mmCIF file of C-alpha atoms and ligand atoms in Angstrom:
data_model
loop_
_atom_site.group_PDB
_atom_site.id
_atom_site.type_symbol
_atom_site.label_atom_id
_atom_site.label_comp_id
_atom_site.label_asym_id
_atom_site.label_seq_id
_atom_site.Cartn_x
_atom_site.Cartn_y
_atom_site.Cartn_z
ATOM 1 C CA MET W 14 11.529 -10.667 15.883
ATOM 2 C CA ASN W 15 12.214 -11.044 19.807
ATOM 3 C CA LYS W 16 9.189 -13.259 20.986
ATOM 4 C CA SER W 17 10.303 -11.878 24.307
ATOM 5 C CA LEU W 18 8.512 -8.204 23.870
ATOM 6 C CA ARG W 19 4.945 -9.777 23.761
ATOM 7 C CA LYS W 20 2.979 -11.541 26.228
ATOM 8 C CA ALA W 21 0.551 -13.352 24.486
ATOM 9 C CA VAL W 22 -2.946 -13.220 24.711
ATOM 10 C CA ILE W 23 -5.593 -16.279 24.953
ATOM 11 C CA ALA W 24 -8.728 -14.867 24.444
ATOM 12 C CA GLY W 25 -12.550 -16.984 24.209
ATOM 13 C CA ASN W 26 -15.242 -16.514 22.132
ATOM 14 C CA TRP W 27 -17.378 -17.882 23.679
ATOM 15 C CA LYS W 28 -20.514 -16.317 20.817
ATOM 16 C CA MET W 29 -24.027 -17.107 21.648
ATOM 17 C CA ASN W 30 -23.526 -19.216 24.883
ATOM 18 C CA LYS W 31 -23.927 -20.021 28.274
ATOM 19 C CA THR W 32 -26.741 -17.578 30.072
ATOM 20 C CA PRO W 33 -25.092 -15.845 33.610
ATOM 21 C CA ALA W 34 -26.361 -18.057 35.422
ATOM 22 C CA GLU W 35 -23.675 -21.400 33.283
ATOM 23 C CA THR W 36 -21.264 -17.838 33.191
ATOM 24 C CA THR W 37 -20.416 -17.737 36.397
ATOM 25 C CA GLU W 38 -20.202 -21.575 36.938
ATOM 26 C CA LEU W 39 -17.756 -21.840 34.181
ATOM 27 C CA ILE W 40 -16.039 -19.026 35.160
ATOM 28 C CA ASN W 41 -15.714 -20.921 38.211
ATOM 29 C CA SER W 42 -14.523 -23.921 37.256
ATOM 30 C CA ILE W 43 -11.307 -22.087 34.315
ATOM 31 C CA LYS W 44 -10.161 -19.492 37.610
ATOM 32 C CA PRO W 45 -8.657 -22.408 39.374
ATOM 33 C CA LEU W 46 -7.116 -23.900 35.869
ATOM 34 C CA VAL W 47 -5.589 -20.269 34.993
ATOM 35 C CA LYS W 48 -4.247 -18.950 38.438
ATOM 36 C CA ASP W 49 -0.440 -19.586 37.307
ATOM 37 C CA ALA W 50 -1.135 -18.852 33.743
ATOM 38 C CA ASP W 51 1.850 -16.529 31.862
ATOM 39 C CA CYS W 52 -0.120 -14.746 29.511
ATOM 40 C CA ASP W 53 -3.092 -13.040 29.218
ATOM 41 C CA VAL W 54 -6.146 -14.759 29.392
ATOM 42 C CA VAL W 55 -9.354 -12.458 28.799
ATOM 43 C CA VAL W 56 -13.093 -14.630 28.055
ATOM 44 C CA CYS W 57 -15.491 -12.615 25.516
ATOM 45 C CA VAL W 58 -19.119 -13.844 26.260
ATOM 46 C CA PRO W 59 -22.028 -12.296 25.479
ATOM 47 C CA TYR W 60 -23.523 -8.978 26.400
ATOM 48 C CA VAL W 61 -25.987 -10.678 28.671
ATOM 49 C CA ASP W 62 -23.298 -12.123 30.473
ATOM 50 C CA LEU W 63 -20.818 -9.425 30.882
ATOM 51 C CA PHE W 64 -21.964 -8.400 33.923
ATOM 52 C CA ALA W 65 -22.263 -12.415 36.148
ATOM 53 C CA ALA W 66 -18.596 -12.680 33.971
ATOM 54 C CA LEU W 67 -17.058 -8.706 35.781
ATOM 55 C CA ASP W 68 -18.400 -10.628 38.632
ATOM 56 C CA ALA W 69 -17.214 -14.014 38.739
ATOM 57 C CA VAL W 70 -13.606 -13.484 37.407
ATOM 58 C CA LYS W 71 -13.627 -11.120 40.557
ATOM 59 C CA GLY W 72 -9.414 -11.860 41.957
ATOM 60 C CA SER W 73 -8.737 -13.336 39.541
ATOM 61 C CA ASP W 74 -6.373 -12.023 36.370
ATOM 62 C CA ILE W 75 -8.853 -13.045 34.210
ATOM 63 C CA LYS W 76 -10.596 -10.374 32.185
ATOM 64 C CA VAL W 77 -13.660 -9.795 30.658
ATOM 65 C CA GLY W 78 -14.478 -9.241 26.544
ATOM 66 C CA ALA W 79 -17.314 -8.399 24.592
ATOM 67 C CA GLU W 80 -18.030 -10.131 21.218
ATOM 68 C CA ASN W 81 -18.994 -6.361 19.294
ATOM 69 C CA CYS W 82 -19.710 -3.231 19.738
ATOM 70 C CA HIS W 83 -21.332 -0.453 17.701
ATOM 71 C CA TRP W 84 -19.476 2.955 16.130
ATOM 72 C CA ALA W 85 -22.089 5.174 17.774
ATOM 73 C CA ASN W 86 -21.338 6.527 20.662
ATOM 74 C CA SER W 87 -25.321 6.512 21.605
ATOM 75 C CA GLY W 88 -28.961 6.961 18.875
ATOM 76 C CA ALA W 89 -30.694 5.159 17.345
ATOM 77 C CA PHE W 90 -28.987 1.688 16.680
ATOM 78 C CA THR W 91 -32.237 -0.641 18.191
ATOM 79 C CA GLY W 92 -30.822 -3.349 19.391
ATOM 80 C CA GLU W 93 -27.430 -2.792 20.131
ATOM 81 C CA ILE W 94 -24.585 -1.680 22.566
ATOM 82 C CA SER W 95 -21.992 0.988 22.505
ATOM 83 C CA ALA W 96 -18.631 1.318 23.083
ATOM 84 C CA ASP W 97 -19.055 3.198 25.606
ATOM 85 C CA MET W 98 -21.457 1.307 27.199
ATOM 86 C CA LEU W 99 -19.449 -1.384 27.172
ATOM 87 C CA LYS W 100 -16.828 0.578 29.123
ATOM 88 C CA ALA W 101 -18.763 1.764 31.655
ATOM 89 C CA ILE W 102 -19.577 -1.607 33.084
ATOM 90 C CA GLY W 103 -16.698 -2.297 33.465
ATOM 91 C CA VAL W 104 -16.001 -3.900 29.825
ATOM 92 C CA PRO W 105 -12.214 -3.466 29.363
ATOM 93 C CA TYR W 106 -11.575 -6.041 25.766
ATOM 94 C CA VAL W 107 -13.915 -6.219 22.599
ATOM 95 C CA ILE W 108 -13.565 -8.696 19.583
ATOM 96 C CA ILE W 109 -14.254 -5.593 16.006
ATOM 97 C CA GLY W 110 -14.868 -7.706 13.013
ATOM 98 C CA HIS W 111 -15.152 -11.440 14.031
ATOM 99 C CA SER W 112 -16.045 -12.949 11.007
ATOM 100 C CA GLU W 113 -19.005 -14.538 11.670
ATOM 101 C CA ARG W 114 -20.305 -11.150 12.393
ATOM 102 C CA ARG W 115 -18.655 -10.283 8.529
ATOM 103 C CA GLN W 116 -20.933 -12.836 7.572
ATOM 104 C CA TYR W 117 -24.193 -13.328 9.322
ATOM 105 C CA PHE W 118 -24.447 -9.765 10.131
ATOM 106 C CA GLY W 119 -23.307 -7.408 6.920
ATOM 107 C CA GLU W 120 -20.223 -6.527 8.786
ATOM 108 C CA THR W 121 -17.719 -4.707 5.446
ATOM 109 C CA ASP W 122 -13.391 -3.938 5.853
ATOM 110 C CA ASN W 123 -15.166 0.089 6.286
ATOM 111 C CA THR W 124 -17.798 -1.046 9.743
ATOM 112 C CA VAL W 125 -15.686 -2.590 11.327
ATOM 113 C CA HIS W 126 -12.782 0.891 10.760
ATOM 114 C CA ASP W 127 -16.478 2.522 11.976
ATOM 115 C CA ARG W 128 -16.051 0.074 15.219
ATOM 116 C CA VAL W 129 -12.361 -0.019 16.122
ATOM 117 C CA ARG W 130 -12.209 3.688 16.126
ATOM 118 C CA ALA W 131 -16.195 3.815 18.564
ATOM 119 C CA ALA W 132 -14.068 0.712 20.868
ATOM 120 C CA LEU W 133 -10.668 2.784 21.010
ATOM 121 C CA ASP W 134 -12.043 6.537 21.446
ATOM 122 C CA ALA W 135 -13.714 4.691 24.750
ATOM 123 C CA GLY W 136 -10.359 4.045 25.485
ATOM 124 C CA LEU W 137 -11.330 -0.290 24.465
ATOM 125 C CA THR W 138 -8.437 -2.898 24.032
ATOM 126 C CA ILE W 139 -9.891 -4.688 21.465
ATOM 127 C CA ILE W 140 -9.216 -7.698 19.439
ATOM 128 C CA LEU W 141 -9.280 -6.963 14.967
ATOM 129 C CA CYS W 142 -10.178 -10.253 13.856
ATOM 130 C CA VAL W 143 -8.951 -9.895 9.904
ATOM 131 C CA GLY W 144 -8.609 -13.476 7.355
ATOM 132 C CA GLU W 145 -9.653 -14.886 4.103
ATOM 133 C CA ARG W 146 -11.962 -17.498 3.112
ATOM 134 C CA LEU W 147 -11.367 -20.359 1.234
ATOM 135 C CA GLU W 148 -11.420 -19.606 -2.541
ATOM 136 C CA GLU W 149 -9.302 -16.261 -1.569
ATOM 137 C CA ARG W 150 -6.853 -18.921 -0.051
ATOM 138 C CA GLU W 151 -7.480 -21.663 -3.114
ATOM 139 C CA SER W 152 -6.609 -17.821 -5.382
ATOM 140 C CA ASN W 153 -3.471 -16.930 -3.709
ATOM 141 C CA ILE W 154 -5.114 -14.018 -3.217
ATOM 142 C CA THR W 155 -4.659 -14.186 1.069
ATOM 143 C CA MET W 156 -2.534 -11.759 1.951
ATOM 144 C CA GLU W 157 -4.290 -9.186 -0.778
ATOM 145 C CA ILE W 158 -7.804 -10.078 1.208
ATOM 146 C CA ILE W 159 -6.145 -9.673 5.474
ATOM 147 C CA GLY W 160 -4.005 -6.503 3.660
ATOM 148 C CA ALA W 161 -6.782 -4.775 3.276
ATOM 149 C CA GLN W 162 -8.746 -6.196 5.943
ATOM 150 C CA VAL W 163 -5.916 -4.723 8.173
ATOM 151 C CA LYS W 164 -5.311 -1.618 6.355
ATOM 152 C CA ILE W 165 -8.311 0.091 6.206
ATOM 153 C CA ALA W 166 -9.497 -1.244 10.473
ATOM 154 C CA LEU W 167 -5.994 0.804 11.336
ATOM 155 C CA ALA W 168 -7.057 3.777 9.261
ATOM 156 C CA GLY W 169 -6.089 7.234 10.869
ATOM 157 C CA VAL W 170 -5.261 5.013 14.168
ATOM 158 C CA SER W 171 -2.155 6.492 16.007
ATOM 159 C CA ALA W 172 1.188 4.190 17.118
ATOM 160 C CA GLU W 173 0.256 4.981 19.939
ATOM 161 C CA GLU W 174 -3.377 3.615 19.806
ATOM 162 C CA LEU W 175 -2.278 0.364 18.408
ATOM 163 C CA SER W 176 -0.580 -0.313 21.047
ATOM 164 C CA ASN W 177 -3.967 -1.589 22.403
ATOM 165 C CA ILE W 178 -4.940 -3.349 19.916
ATOM 166 C CA ILE W 179 -4.308 -7.146 19.152
ATOM 167 C CA ILE W 180 -4.825 -8.965 15.848
ATOM 168 C CA ALA W 181 -6.706 -12.365 15.465
ATOM 169 C CA TYR W 182 -5.283 -13.618 12.512
ATOM 170 C CA GLU W 183 -8.267 -16.798 11.465
ATOM 171 C CA PRO W 184 -8.618 -18.183 8.795
ATOM 172 C CA VAL W 185 -12.540 -18.015 7.595
ATOM 173 C CA TRP W 186 -12.314 -21.753 6.627
ATOM 174 C CA ALA W 187 -10.634 -22.924 9.943
ATOM 175 C CA ILE W 188 -13.889 -21.376 12.238
ATOM 176 C CA GLY W 189 -16.327 -24.040 13.850
ATOM 177 C CA THR W 190 -15.167 -26.141 10.725
ATOM 178 C CA GLY W 191 -12.340 -28.709 12.742
ATOM 179 C CA ARG W 192 -9.609 -27.829 10.212
ATOM 180 C CA THR W 193 -6.521 -26.269 11.523
ATOM 181 C CA ALA W 194 -4.414 -24.073 10.035
ATOM 182 C CA THR W 195 -1.050 -26.439 10.455
ATOM 183 C CA ALA W 196 1.439 -23.487 11.895
ATOM 184 C CA ASP W 197 3.850 -23.409 9.213
ATOM 185 C CA GLN W 198 0.579 -21.568 7.866
ATOM 186 C CA ALA W 199 -0.050 -19.491 10.713
ATOM 187 C CA GLU W 200 2.917 -18.551 11.288
ATOM 188 C CA GLU W 201 3.905 -17.179 7.894
ATOM 189 C CA VAL W 202 1.193 -14.706 7.469
ATOM 190 C CA ASN W 203 1.340 -13.798 10.623
ATOM 191 C CA GLY W 204 4.540 -12.755 10.231
ATOM 192 C CA LYS W 205 3.279 -11.147 7.039
ATOM 193 C CA ILE W 206 0.644 -9.672 9.060
ATOM 194 C CA ARG W 207 3.648 -8.256 11.734
ATOM 195 C CA GLU W 208 5.987 -7.196 8.419
ATOM 196 C CA LEU W 209 2.973 -4.875 7.091
ATOM 197 C CA ILE W 210 2.020 -3.380 10.598
ATOM 198 C CA ALA W 211 5.757 -2.705 9.821
ATOM 199 C CA SER W 212 5.377 -0.591 7.390
ATOM 200 C CA LEU W 213 2.201 1.283 8.482
ATOM 201 C CA TYR W 214 3.924 2.358 11.261
ATOM 202 C CA SER W 215 7.403 0.756 12.447
ATOM 203 C CA GLN W 216 9.828 -2.525 13.244
ATOM 204 C CA GLU W 217 8.757 -1.306 17.036
ATOM 205 C CA ASP W 218 5.580 -1.132 16.956
ATOM 206 C CA ALA W 219 5.242 -4.458 15.031
ATOM 207 C CA ASP W 220 7.158 -6.418 17.343
ATOM 208 C CA LYS W 221 5.446 -4.710 20.390
ATOM 209 C CA THR W 222 1.918 -6.137 18.537
ATOM 210 C CA VAL W 223 0.905 -9.114 19.595
ATOM 211 C CA VAL W 224 -0.832 -10.973 16.438
ATOM 212 C CA GLN W 225 -2.574 -14.199 17.516
ATOM 213 C CA TYR W 226 -4.062 -16.847 15.366
ATOM 214 C CA GLY W 227 -6.933 -17.907 16.000
ATOM 215 C CA GLY W 228 -9.278 -21.280 14.097
ATOM 216 C CA SER W 229 -9.986 -24.743 15.492
ATOM 217 C CA MET W 230 -7.247 -24.577 17.925
ATOM 218 C CA ASN W 231 -7.952 -26.837 21.156
ATOM 219 C CA ALA W 232 -6.090 -28.570 24.092
ATOM 220 C CA LYS W 233 -3.691 -31.351 21.304
ATOM 221 C CA ASN W 234 -3.420 -28.351 18.626
ATOM 222 C CA ALA W 235 -2.012 -25.510 20.419
ATOM 223 C CA ALA W 236 1.539 -26.724 21.983
ATOM 224 C CA GLU W 237 2.595 -26.813 18.169
ATOM 225 C CA LEU W 238 1.186 -23.369 16.871
ATOM 226 C CA LEU W 239 1.940 -20.846 20.036
ATOM 227 C CA SER W 240 5.406 -22.815 19.396
ATOM 228 C CA LYS W 241 5.608 -19.956 16.059
ATOM 229 C CA PRO W 242 7.846 -16.553 16.868
ATOM 230 C CA ASP W 243 4.826 -14.758 14.842
ATOM 231 C CA VAL W 244 1.944 -16.236 16.942
ATOM 232 C CA ASP W 245 1.269 -14.823 19.790
ATOM 233 C CA GLY W 246 -1.492 -16.628 21.784
ATOM 234 C CA GLY W 247 -5.075 -17.595 20.103
ATOM 235 C CA LEU W 248 -8.989 -16.319 20.035
ATOM 236 C CA ILE W 249 -10.904 -19.706 20.870
ATOM 237 C CA GLY W 250 -14.312 -20.180 19.870
ATOM 238 C CA GLY W 251 -15.051 -23.925 20.444
ATOM 239 C CA ALA W 252 -12.630 -25.256 22.996
ATOM 240 C CA SER W 253 -12.599 -21.932 25.978
ATOM 241 C CA LEU W 254 -16.223 -23.841 26.169
ATOM 242 C CA LYS W 255 -14.525 -26.586 28.135
ATOM 243 C CA ALA W 256 -12.511 -25.107 31.052
ATOM 244 C CA PRO W 257 -10.419 -28.368 30.652
ATOM 245 C CA ASP W 258 -9.264 -27.308 26.643
ATOM 246 C CA PHE W 259 -9.595 -23.913 27.775
ATOM 247 C CA ALA W 260 -6.842 -23.839 30.698
ATOM 248 C CA ALA W 261 -4.465 -26.137 28.220
ATOM 249 C CA ILE W 262 -4.131 -23.721 25.637
ATOM 250 C CA VAL W 263 -3.736 -21.158 28.778
ATOM 251 C CA GLU W 264 -0.658 -23.521 29.578
ATOM 252 C CA ALA W 265 0.515 -23.761 26.551
ATOM 253 C CA ALA W 266 0.840 -20.133 25.879
ATOM 254 C CA SER W 267 2.444 -19.660 29.803
ATOM 255 C CA LYS W 268 5.689 -21.920 28.126
HETATM 256 C C1 LIG G 24 -13.578 -18.176 16.378
HETATM 257 O O1 LIG G 24 -14.288 -17.756 16.679
HETATM 258 O O2 LIG G 24 -12.823 -17.071 16.617
HETATM 259 C C2 LIG G 24 -13.461 -19.167 16.638
HETATM 260 C C3 LIG G 24 -11.720 -19.525 16.662
HETATM 261 O O3 LIG G 24 -13.324 -20.820 16.728
HETATM 262 P P1 LIG G 24 -12.994 -21.829 16.830
HETATM 263 O O4 LIG G 24 -12.237 -22.228 17.954
HETATM 264 O O5 LIG G 24 -14.550 -22.876 17.198
HETATM 265 O O6 LIG G 24 -12.983 -22.371 15.528
#
């Protein structure tokens, strides 16, 4: 396994936070702090903040993402946003399958699969979230759950398309709880996700696939998590809303 085959990606997931004006302010604070980053930096923001974010990142290497997209190109889906719409306004990244969508909005492995297909067809880069709930970890079925999530999401995805997918391992019990997986726990699951990718595609494809960790990653614990060979960056919720904390994680990933 060679980590140098992959560039780490640090992505913020702002969830349902920040107005457009606050978006401009936060990105303007982040910009100078991450200008020397040696990793990819993405901010995933609410739909209404996308234009402000796209404008604010100009002149920097920061990329913008949405937090979800629909599986259809257009149609009678009141309140939804399609991958084509995101592409049309210049958004390059989208999070799919976040556990909060699975928990509160009826997201299933099958709808995740359909959204992945739509996002790939639109030419977006996907941050695909997978992760087990606490009771699943305690029942020792972590990899069964994650294996099914990955396999269903990637069904029909070609090796070429796989290069547009980042996998974020996010144990549900660690998201927004302040309870981080240990670096060894993150490494174990990330390594097994990579093994699964190798079995579904090839070792070469697996070595190129970015597998992030997400779940209460912060300025203090990032360096240890990111030092692990299979942890290629992070999906950051709470800490991405504070410029110095987010920048400290970007710095840890740049080492
Ligand atoms: C997330 O929302 O993907 C996340 C990891 O949140 P937090 O960092 O707040 O746990």
